[in-house]
Tab-separated table of C-alpha atoms and ligand atoms in Angstrom:
chain	number	residue	atom	x	y	z
A	1	MET	CA	-60.778	-22.586	30.775
A	2	LYS	CA	-61.581	-18.880	30.246
A	3	LEU	CA	-61.609	-16.895	26.971
A	4	VAL	CA	-60.975	-13.145	27.549
A	5	GLY	CA	-62.354	-11.205	24.846
A	6	SER	CA	-64.935	-9.013	23.417
A	7	TYR	CA	-67.812	-10.024	21.092
A	8	THR	CA	-66.710	-7.849	18.339
A	9	SER	CA	-63.178	-8.937	17.925
A	10	PRO	CA	-62.547	-11.191	14.996
A	11	PHE	CA	-59.308	-12.520	16.619
A	12	VAL	CA	-61.625	-13.701	19.618
A	13	ARG	CA	-64.181	-15.069	17.273
A	14	LYS	CA	-61.548	-17.058	15.595
A	15	ILE	CA	-60.570	-18.691	19.018
A	16	SER	CA	-64.325	-19.098	20.153
A	17	ILE	CA	-64.944	-21.054	16.900
A	18	LEU	CA	-61.938	-23.228	17.357
A	19	LEU	CA	-63.116	-24.211	20.738
A	20	LEU	CA	-66.847	-24.626	19.778
A	21	GLU	CA	-65.709	-26.740	16.813
A	22	LYS	CA	-63.836	-29.110	19.076
A	23	GLY	CA	-66.731	-29.146	21.582
A	24	MET	CA	-64.518	-27.524	24.418
A	25	ALA	CA	-66.257	-25.952	27.404
A	26	PHE	CA	-65.025	-22.604	28.221
A	27	GLU	CA	-66.210	-19.389	30.122
A	28	PHE	CA	-66.241	-16.195	28.173
A	29	VAL	CA	-64.864	-13.175	30.005
A	30	ASN	CA	-66.230	-10.083	28.314
A	31	GLU	CA	-63.681	-7.261	28.396
A	32	GLN	CA	-63.644	-4.259	26.203
A	33	PRO	CA	-59.924	-3.430	25.501
A	34	TYR	CA	-60.318	-0.018	24.166
A	35	SER	CA	-62.430	1.179	27.105
A	36	GLU	CA	-60.776	3.265	29.781
A	37	GLU	CA	-61.148	0.896	32.520
A	38	ASN	CA	-60.598	-2.886	31.343
A	39	GLY	CA	-58.925	-5.717	32.973
A	40	VAL	CA	-57.230	-7.189	29.946
A	41	ALA	CA	-53.745	-6.311	30.886
A	42	GLN	CA	-54.001	-8.815	33.985
A	43	PHE	CA	-54.087	-11.662	31.300
A	44	ASN	CA	-52.055	-10.040	28.518
A	45	PRO	CA	-49.580	-7.287	29.212
A	46	LEU	CA	-50.107	-6.015	25.630
A	47	GLY	CA	-53.662	-5.332	26.656
A	48	LYS	CA	-55.104	-7.047	23.630
A	49	VAL	CA	-57.693	-9.796	23.117
A	50	PRO	CA	-58.117	-12.688	23.172
A	51	ALA	CA	-56.198	-14.211	26.056
A	52	LEU	CA	-56.745	-17.632	27.095
A	53	VAL	CA	-56.541	-18.629	30.733
A	54	THR	CA	-56.168	-22.454	31.356
A	55	ASP	CA	-57.682	-24.299	34.321
A	56	ASP	CA	-54.217	-24.449	35.669
A	57	GLY	CA	-54.026	-20.613	35.716
A	58	GLU	CA	-51.523	-20.437	32.706
A	59	TYR	CA	-52.217	-17.475	30.327
A	60	TRP	CA	-51.650	-17.718	26.393
A	61	PHE	CA	-52.049	-14.822	23.901
A	62	ASP	CA	-51.958	-13.710	21.118
A	63	SER	CA	-54.472	-15.570	18.869
A	64	PRO	CA	-52.124	-17.738	16.804
A	65	ILE	CA	-50.351	-18.937	19.870
A	66	ILE	CA	-53.846	-19.689	21.429
A	67	ALA	CA	-54.877	-21.595	18.385
A	68	GLN	CA	-51.580	-23.547	18.532
A	69	TYR	CA	-51.972	-24.153	22.222
A	70	ILE	CA	-55.716	-25.494	21.633
A	71	GLU	CA	-54.322	-27.806	18.911
A	72	LEU	CA	-51.705	-29.171	21.082
A	73	LEU	CA	-54.267	-30.583	23.395
A	74	GLY	CA	-55.083	-33.004	20.647
A	75	ILE	CA	-58.907	-32.608	20.582
A	76	ALA	CA	-60.625	-33.603	17.282
A	77	PRO	CA	-61.364	-32.321	14.781
A	78	GLU	CA	-57.735	-31.461	13.712
A	79	MET	CA	-57.540	-27.833	12.408
A	80	VAL	CA	-53.814	-27.898	11.533
A	81	PRO	CA	-52.184	-30.836	9.535
A	82	HIS	CA	-49.564	-33.050	11.177
A	83	ASP	CA	-46.970	-32.676	8.443
A	84	PRO	CA	-44.754	-29.704	9.385
A	85	LEU	CA	-44.734	-27.880	6.090
A	86	ALA	CA	-48.298	-28.413	5.514
A	87	ALA	CA	-49.079	-26.967	9.058
A	88	LEU	CA	-46.817	-24.124	8.251
A	89	LYS	CA	-48.756	-23.159	5.135
A	90	VAL	CA	-51.895	-23.344	7.137
A	91	ARG	CA	-50.602	-20.885	9.767
A	92	GLN	CA	-49.208	-18.624	6.876
A	93	LEU	CA	-52.848	-18.268	5.488
A	94	GLU	CA	-53.893	-17.721	9.237
A	95	SER	CA	-51.421	-14.812	9.206
A	96	LEU	CA	-52.732	-13.522	5.927
A	97	ALA	CA	-56.278	-13.657	7.365
A	98	ASP	CA	-55.252	-11.926	10.681
A	99	GLY	CA	-53.394	-9.271	8.748
A	100	ILE	CA	-56.813	-8.425	7.125
A	101	MET	CA	-58.389	-8.031	10.655
A	102	ASP	CA	-55.482	-5.949	11.487
A	103	ALA	CA	-55.924	-3.693	8.597
A	104	GLY	CA	-59.518	-3.596	9.110
A	105	LEU	CA	-59.181	-2.695	12.752
A	106	ALA	CA	-56.581	0.092	11.814
A	107	SER	CA	-59.002	1.569	9.340
A	108	VAL	CA	-61.829	1.427	11.889
A	109	ARG	CA	-59.705	3.009	14.496
A	110	GLU	CA	-58.481	5.734	12.071
A	111	LEU	CA	-62.065	6.546	11.070
A	112	ALA	CA	-63.120	6.895	14.777
A	113	ARG	CA	-60.800	9.814	15.193
A	114	PRO	CA	-62.030	13.328	15.016
A	115	ALA	CA	-62.612	14.195	11.258
A	116	ALA	CA	-59.848	16.755	11.237
A	117	GLN	CA	-57.278	14.270	12.601
A	118	GLN	CA	-58.171	11.330	10.145
A	119	SER	CA	-55.605	10.457	7.421
A	120	GLU	CA	-57.201	9.595	4.015
A	121	SER	CA	-53.940	8.164	2.987
A	122	GLU	CA	-53.529	5.907	5.972
A	123	VAL	CA	-57.234	4.378	5.347
A	124	LEU	CA	-56.192	3.980	1.770
A	125	ARG	CA	-53.154	2.121	2.682
A	126	GLN	CA	-54.942	-0.043	5.077
A	127	ARG	CA	-57.877	-0.796	2.401
A	128	GLN	CA	-55.041	-1.685	-0.222
A	129	LYS	CA	-53.546	-4.280	2.279
A	130	ILE	CA	-57.132	-5.770	2.510
A	131	SER	CA	-57.691	-5.660	-1.313
A	132	ARG	CA	-54.281	-7.260	-2.062
A	133	SER	CA	-54.668	-10.059	0.626
A	134	LEU	CA	-58.139	-10.860	-0.628
A	135	ASP	CA	-56.906	-11.119	-4.118
A	136	ALA	CA	-54.155	-13.442	-2.903
A	137	LEU	CA	-56.694	-15.650	-1.070
A	138	GLU	CA	-58.949	-15.757	-4.229
A	139	GLY	CA	-55.805	-17.026	-6.081
A	140	TYR	CA	-55.226	-19.568	-3.491
A	141	LEU	CA	-58.743	-21.076	-4.045
A	142	VAL	CA	-58.389	-20.711	-7.800
A	143	ASP	CA	-54.940	-22.736	-7.798
A	144	GLY	CA	-56.363	-25.275	-5.196
A	145	THR	CA	-53.870	-24.190	-2.336
A	146	LEU	CA	-56.947	-23.508	-0.457
A	147	LYS	CA	-60.279	-25.358	-0.474
A	148	PRO	CA	-63.493	-23.487	0.156
A	149	ASP	CA	-65.165	-26.460	1.748
A	150	THR	CA	-62.170	-27.332	4.303
A	151	LEU	CA	-62.718	-26.619	7.985
A	152	ASN	CA	-59.405	-25.815	9.329
A	153	LEU	CA	-57.401	-22.916	11.116
A	154	ALA	CA	-56.816	-21.161	7.818
A	155	THR	CA	-60.384	-21.133	6.584
A	156	ILE	CA	-61.913	-20.194	9.877
A	157	ALA	CA	-59.454	-17.235	10.194
A	158	ILE	CA	-60.290	-16.305	6.550
A	159	ALA	CA	-64.000	-16.527	7.274
A	160	CYS	CA	-63.664	-14.433	10.443
A	161	ALA	CA	-61.593	-11.684	8.773
A	162	ILE	CA	-64.518	-11.540	6.082
A	163	GLY	CA	-67.004	-11.490	8.867
A	164	TYR	CA	-65.279	-8.453	10.421
A	165	LEU	CA	-65.124	-6.706	6.933
A	166	ASN	CA	-68.963	-7.208	6.616
A	167	PHE	CA	-69.633	-6.296	10.246
A	168	ARG	CA	-67.640	-2.924	9.925
A	169	ARG	CA	-68.731	-2.453	6.330
A	170	ILE	CA	-65.043	-2.058	5.418
A	171	ALA	CA	-64.525	-2.720	1.653
A	172	PRO	CA	-68.119	-3.633	1.145
A	173	GLY	CA	-67.403	-4.585	-2.610
A	174	TRP	CA	-64.993	-7.345	-1.573
A	175	CYS	CA	-67.052	-10.079	-2.989
A	176	VAL	CA	-67.169	-8.594	-6.460
A	177	ASP	CA	-64.894	-10.844	-8.660
A	178	ARG	CA	-63.869	-13.155	-5.796
A	179	PRO	CA	-66.604	-15.790	-6.399
A	180	ASN	CA	-64.326	-18.471	-4.403
A	181	LEU	CA	-63.913	-16.409	-1.422
A	182	VAL	CA	-67.828	-15.753	-1.487
A	183	LYS	CA	-68.164	-19.634	-1.539
A	184	LEU	CA	-65.806	-20.046	1.170
A	185	ALA	CA	-67.625	-17.464	3.488
A	186	GLU	CA	-71.146	-18.971	2.515
A	187	THR	CA	-69.998	-22.466	3.328
A	188	LEU	CA	-68.543	-21.409	6.956
A	189	PHE	CA	-71.053	-18.780	7.995
A	190	VAL	CA	-73.944	-21.545	8.083
A	191	ARG	CA	-72.032	-23.379	10.628
A	192	GLU	CA	-73.384	-23.296	14.131
A	193	SER	CA	-70.074	-22.055	15.465
A	194	PHE	CA	-70.240	-19.156	13.259
A	195	ALA	CA	-73.906	-18.350	13.867
A	196	ARG	CA	-73.235	-18.450	17.695
A	197	THR	CA	-70.329	-15.944	17.471
A	198	GLU	CA	-71.751	-13.503	15.058
A	199	PRO	CA	-70.790	-9.922	16.361
A	200	PRO	CA	-73.715	-8.192	17.846
A	201	LYS	CA	-75.566	-5.680	15.753
A	202	ALA	CA	-74.711	-2.201	16.615
B	301	GSH	N1	-52.117	-10.089	17.089
B	301	GSH	C1	-53.358	-10.000	17.995
B	301	GSH	C2	-54.172	-8.987	17.625
B	301	GSH	C3	-55.476	-8.830	18.653
B	301	GSH	C4	-55.947	-7.500	18.590
B	301	GSH	O1	-55.399	-6.642	17.840
B	301	GSH	N2	-57.000	-7.432	19.519
B	301	GSH	C5	-57.729	-6.075	19.480
B	301	GSH	C6	-59.194	-6.244	19.482
B	301	GSH	S1	-59.951	-6.759	17.886
B	301	GSH	C7	-57.240	-5.365	20.837
B	301	GSH	O2	-57.449	-6.072	21.952
B	301	GSH	N3	-56.767	-4.289	20.591
B	301	GSH	C8	-56.517	-3.464	21.900
B	301	GSH	C9	-55.301	-2.609	21.713
B	301	GSH	O3	-54.601	-2.457	20.661
B	301	GSH	O4	-54.980	-1.978	22.702
B	301	GSH	C10	-53.906	-11.477	18.030
B	301	GSH	O5	-53.924	-12.313	16.988
B	301	GSH	O6	-54.319	-11.892	19.056
């Protein structure tokens, strides 16, 4: 199995962590989707990472679909519950975490444009998405919908989203007034799978 990705992508990190936690062997194919010349489109016509290539030559993208494919292989530990409604709830939380990554990425891309072309209001719009979503996650931790010490697709995705905010220094005050999210991140960051997939220091 090959995982096509970059070491800085939080979506790729989510998939790497799922594979590592399940003890599944994979080859990492390092591609930079934003560089002029990259080979990502041969695995995903959208040109985005991650993409997963199975030993039978099947391609899977994007990360929620790859996560679902990995889960279908039935390898422990289970990252999504069997009950359909409980599974949907976990996947909705994954979507929320992925949305934080999307908004983080969008603000990083906006700020990478020449200063004169940057839109302050667009950066603010993305930051508001991040802030609202983090508040929602904190609320789910407070009301018990989410448990900070559970390892599943949702908590992995949330920790990867927070890891990306830290890595890109987006919303540096995210932890203020969100003690339960801090606990979730601290609990997961010490796992070997997270340590092994930490984005490289710039
Ligand atoms: N919804 C996608 C998002 C993946 C994504 O946005 N990946 C970024 C890297 S972090 C990418 O490859 N961007 C390249 C592009 O947009 O052209 C997923 O979950 O896999």
